Amino acid sequence: MKLYVEGGGDGKALQIECRRGFREFLEKAGLKGKMPAIAACGGRRFAYEDYCTAIANGEAAMLLVDSEAPIAAAHQKGKPDEWLPWQHLKARQGDGWDRPQGAREADCHLMVQCMESWFLADREKLKDFFGQGFRDNALPSAANPVETIAKTAVLDSLKNATRHCQLKGQYGKGDHSFKLLAQLDPAKVVAASPWAKRFVDTLKQKMGA
């Protein structure tokens, strides 16, 4: 089974970092020894297109992309295995993606509202990672569920919180995101993000972990 994820840009080095970040996160989540192959596809549109090609070729595949926006209540009704991520991607302005023939809802997963939302679930790791100068009071209130915080607010708060971090510098996706992902505590992420829990639970089920 291959997991198609957005991230890694166009450069080989960042794609390696992207695969490493997801691999280490998923191994800690309980998939060590049962890992899928991971394809770092660059932009989320490329991830979707690569996933569609895999499905058309009859390959076992799963898609993981940012939701980029809140999930409408109509697409998140009932149990997690009844949620409708493909309808979110079809309805979202700028996407309009069709579910490829043969794909199931359980094959499509969302980071709500972006991968950096997961970082807010493990604030201790954020603080340790950036070290002196990190301002955790610049982050959104911990009382706010991470999936309700807009992507722009998440990214702006990370930049503001790290503005005075001299060791690693201000947060940048290319410099920090996948290194941070590799260090997160998956238990904290799945506890804070129902969509992350759906993703990890489904992947473990598929891989027999």
Coordinates of C-alpha atoms in Angstrom, one line a residue:
M1 CA 0.0 0.0 0.0
K2 CA 1.3 3.4 -0.9
L3 CA 0.4 6.6 1.0
Y4 CA 0.3 9.7 -1.2
V5 CA 1.0 12.8 0.9
E6 CA 1.3 16.5 0.0
G7 CA 4.5 18.1 0.9
G8 CA 8.2 18.1 0.0
G9 CA 8.0 20.7 -2.8
D10 CA 10.1 20.1 -5.9
G11 CA 13.5 19.4 -4.3
K12 CA 14.8 15.9 -3.6
A13 CA 16.2 16.8 -0.2
L14 CA 12.8 18.2 1.1
Q15 CA 11.0 15.2 -0.3
I16 CA 13.3 12.9 1.7
E17 CA 12.6 15.0 4.8
C18 CA 8.9 14.8 4.1
R19 CA 8.9 11.0 3.8
R20 CA 11.1 10.7 6.9
G21 CA 8.8 13.0 8.9
F22 CA 5.7 11.0 8.1
R23 CA 7.5 7.7 8.6
E24 CA 8.8 8.5 12.0
F25 CA 5.5 9.9 13.1
L26 CA 3.6 6.8 11.9
E27 CA 6.1 4.4 13.4
K28 CA 5.6 6.0 16.8
A29 CA 1.8 5.8 16.2
G30 CA 2.1 2.0 16.2
L31 CA 2.9 1.2 12.6
K32 CA 6.6 0.2 13.0
G33 CA 7.1 -2.9 10.9
K34 CA 3.8 -2.4 9.2
M35 CA 4.5 0.8 7.3
P36 CA 3.1 1.7 3.9
A37 CA 5.3 3.1 1.2
I38 CA 5.2 6.9 1.4
A39 CA 5.2 9.2 -1.7
A40 CA 6.0 12.8 -1.1
C41 CA 4.2 14.5 -4.0
G42 CA 4.9 18.2 -3.6
G43 CA 1.7 20.3 -3.9
R44 CA -1.6 18.8 -2.8
R45 CA -2.9 18.8 -6.4
F46 CA 0.0 16.6 -7.4
A47 CA -0.8 14.3 -4.5
Y48 CA -4.4 14.0 -5.8
E49 CA -3.3 13.3 -9.3
D50 CA -0.6 10.8 -8.3
Y51 CA -3.2 9.0 -6.2
C52 CA -5.7 9.0 -9.1
T53 CA -3.0 7.4 -11.3
A54 CA -2.3 4.7 -8.7
I55 CA -6.0 3.9 -8.4
A56 CA -6.5 3.8 -12.2
N57 CA -3.6 1.3 -12.3
G58 CA -5.3 -0.9 -9.7
E59 CA -2.8 -0.2 -7.0
A60 CA -3.6 -0.1 -3.3
A61 CA -3.3 3.6 -2.3
M62 CA -4.3 6.2 0.3
L63 CA -4.4 10.0 0.0
L64 CA -3.5 12.5 2.7
V65 CA -3.8 16.2 2.1
D66 CA -4.6 19.4 4.0
S67 CA -8.3 20.2 4.2
E68 CA -7.3 23.9 3.8
A69 CA -10.6 24.9 5.4
P70 CA -13.1 23.8 8.1
I71 CA -15.0 20.6 7.4
A72 CA -18.7 21.2 6.9
A73 CA -21.0 19.5 9.4
A74 CA -22.6 17.6 6.5
H75 CA -19.3 16.0 5.7
Q76 CA -18.6 14.9 9.3
K77 CA -21.8 13.3 10.5
G78 CA -21.9 10.0 12.4
K79 CA -18.9 7.8 13.0
P80 CA -15.5 8.6 11.5
D81 CA -15.9 5.8 9.0
E82 CA -19.1 7.5 7.8
W83 CA -17.4 10.9 7.2
L84 CA -17.2 12.2 3.6
P85 CA -13.7 13.7 2.8
W86 CA -14.2 13.3 -0.9
Q87 CA -17.3 15.5 -0.8
H88 CA -15.2 18.2 1.1
L89 CA -12.6 18.1 -1.7
K90 CA -15.3 18.2 -4.3
A91 CA -17.1 21.2 -2.7
R92 CA -14.1 23.2 -1.7
Q93 CA -13.6 26.2 -4.0
G94 CA -10.2 25.8 -5.7
D95 CA -10.4 22.0 -5.6
G96 CA -13.5 20.5 -7.1
W97 CA -11.9 17.2 -7.1
D98 CA -13.9 14.1 -8.1
R99 CA -13.6 10.9 -6.3
P100 CA -11.8 8.5 -8.7
Q101 CA -13.7 5.4 -9.7
G102 CA -12.9 2.6 -7.3
A103 CA -11.8 4.9 -4.4
R104 CA -13.6 4.8 -1.1
E105 CA -14.1 7.4 1.6
A106 CA -11.8 5.3 3.8
D107 CA -9.0 5.9 1.3
C108 CA -9.1 9.7 1.6
H109 CA -7.7 11.5 4.7
L110 CA -7.4 15.1 5.7
M111 CA -5.1 17.1 7.9
V112 CA -7.6 19.7 9.4
Q113 CA -7.0 22.4 8.6
C114 CA -3.3 21.9 7.7
M115 CA -0.4 19.8 8.9
E116 CA 0.8 22.5 11.2
S117 CA -2.5 22.2 13.1
W118 CA -1.0 18.9 14.5
F119 CA 1.9 20.9 16.0
L120 CA -0.6 22.8 18.2
A121 CA -1.5 19.5 19.8
D122 CA 2.0 19.0 21.2
R123 CA 3.0 22.4 22.5
E124 CA 5.7 21.0 24.7
K125 CA 7.5 19.6 21.7
L126 CA 7.1 22.9 19.9
K127 CA 8.7 24.7 22.8
D128 CA 11.6 22.2 23.1
F129 CA 12.2 22.2 19.4
F130 CA 12.6 26.0 19.0
G131 CA 14.2 26.6 22.4
Q132 CA 15.0 30.0 23.9
G133 CA 12.9 32.8 22.6
F134 CA 9.8 30.7 21.9
R135 CA 6.7 32.6 22.9
D136 CA 3.9 30.1 23.5
N137 CA 1.5 32.9 24.4
A138 CA 1.6 33.8 20.7
L139 CA -0.2 30.5 19.9
P140 CA -4.0 30.2 19.9
S141 CA -5.6 29.4 23.2
A142 CA -5.1 25.7 24.0
A143 CA -8.8 25.7 24.9
N144 CA -9.6 26.0 21.1
P145 CA -9.9 22.6 19.3
V146 CA -7.1 22.6 16.8
E147 CA -9.4 21.7 13.9
T148 CA -11.4 24.9 14.4
I149 CA -8.4 27.2 14.0
A150 CA -8.0 28.6 10.5
K151 CA -4.9 27.7 8.5
T152 CA -3.8 31.3 8.3
A153 CA -4.1 31.7 12.1
V154 CA -2.1 28.6 12.7
L155 CA 0.7 29.6 10.4
D156 CA 0.8 33.3 11.6
S157 CA 0.8 32.1 15.2
L158 CA 3.8 29.8 14.6
K159 CA 5.7 32.6 12.9
N160 CA 4.9 35.0 15.8
A161 CA 5.8 32.5 18.4
T162 CA 9.2 31.8 16.9
R163 CA 10.1 35.3 15.8
H164 CA 12.8 35.7 18.5
C165 CA 14.2 32.2 18.3
Q166 CA 17.8 32.7 17.5
L167 CA 18.9 29.0 17.4
K168 CA 16.4 27.7 14.7
G169 CA 15.0 31.0 13.5
Q170 CA 11.4 31.9 12.6
Y171 CA 9.2 29.0 11.6
G172 CA 9.5 28.0 8.0
K173 CA 7.8 25.1 6.3
G174 CA 10.9 24.0 4.4
D175 CA 13.3 24.4 7.4
H176 CA 11.2 23.0 10.2
S177 CA 7.9 21.3 9.3
F178 CA 8.9 17.7 8.7
K179 CA 11.6 17.7 11.4
L180 CA 8.9 18.8 13.8
L181 CA 6.4 16.2 12.5
A182 CA 9.0 13.5 13.1
Q183 CA 9.2 14.5 16.8
L184 CA 5.5 14.9 17.6
D185 CA 3.8 12.6 20.1
P186 CA 1.2 10.9 17.9
A187 CA -1.0 10.1 21.0
K188 CA -1.4 13.9 21.6
V189 CA -2.2 14.5 17.9
V190 CA -4.9 11.9 17.7
A191 CA -6.3 13.0 21.0
A192 CA -6.6 16.6 19.7
S193 CA -7.6 15.9 16.1
P194 CA -10.5 13.6 15.2
W195 CA -9.4 13.6 11.6
A196 CA -5.8 12.6 12.5
K197 CA -7.3 9.8 14.7
R198 CA -9.4 8.6 11.7
F199 CA -6.3 8.6 9.5
V200 CA -4.1 6.7 12.0
D201 CA -6.8 4.2 12.9
T202 CA -7.7 3.5 9.3
L203 CA -4.1 3.1 8.3
K204 CA -3.4 0.7 11.2
Q205 CA -6.4 -1.4 10.2
K206 CA -5.3 -1.5 6.6
M207 CA -1.7 -2.5 7.5
G208 CA -2.7 -5.0 10.2
A209 CA -0.8 -3.0 12.8

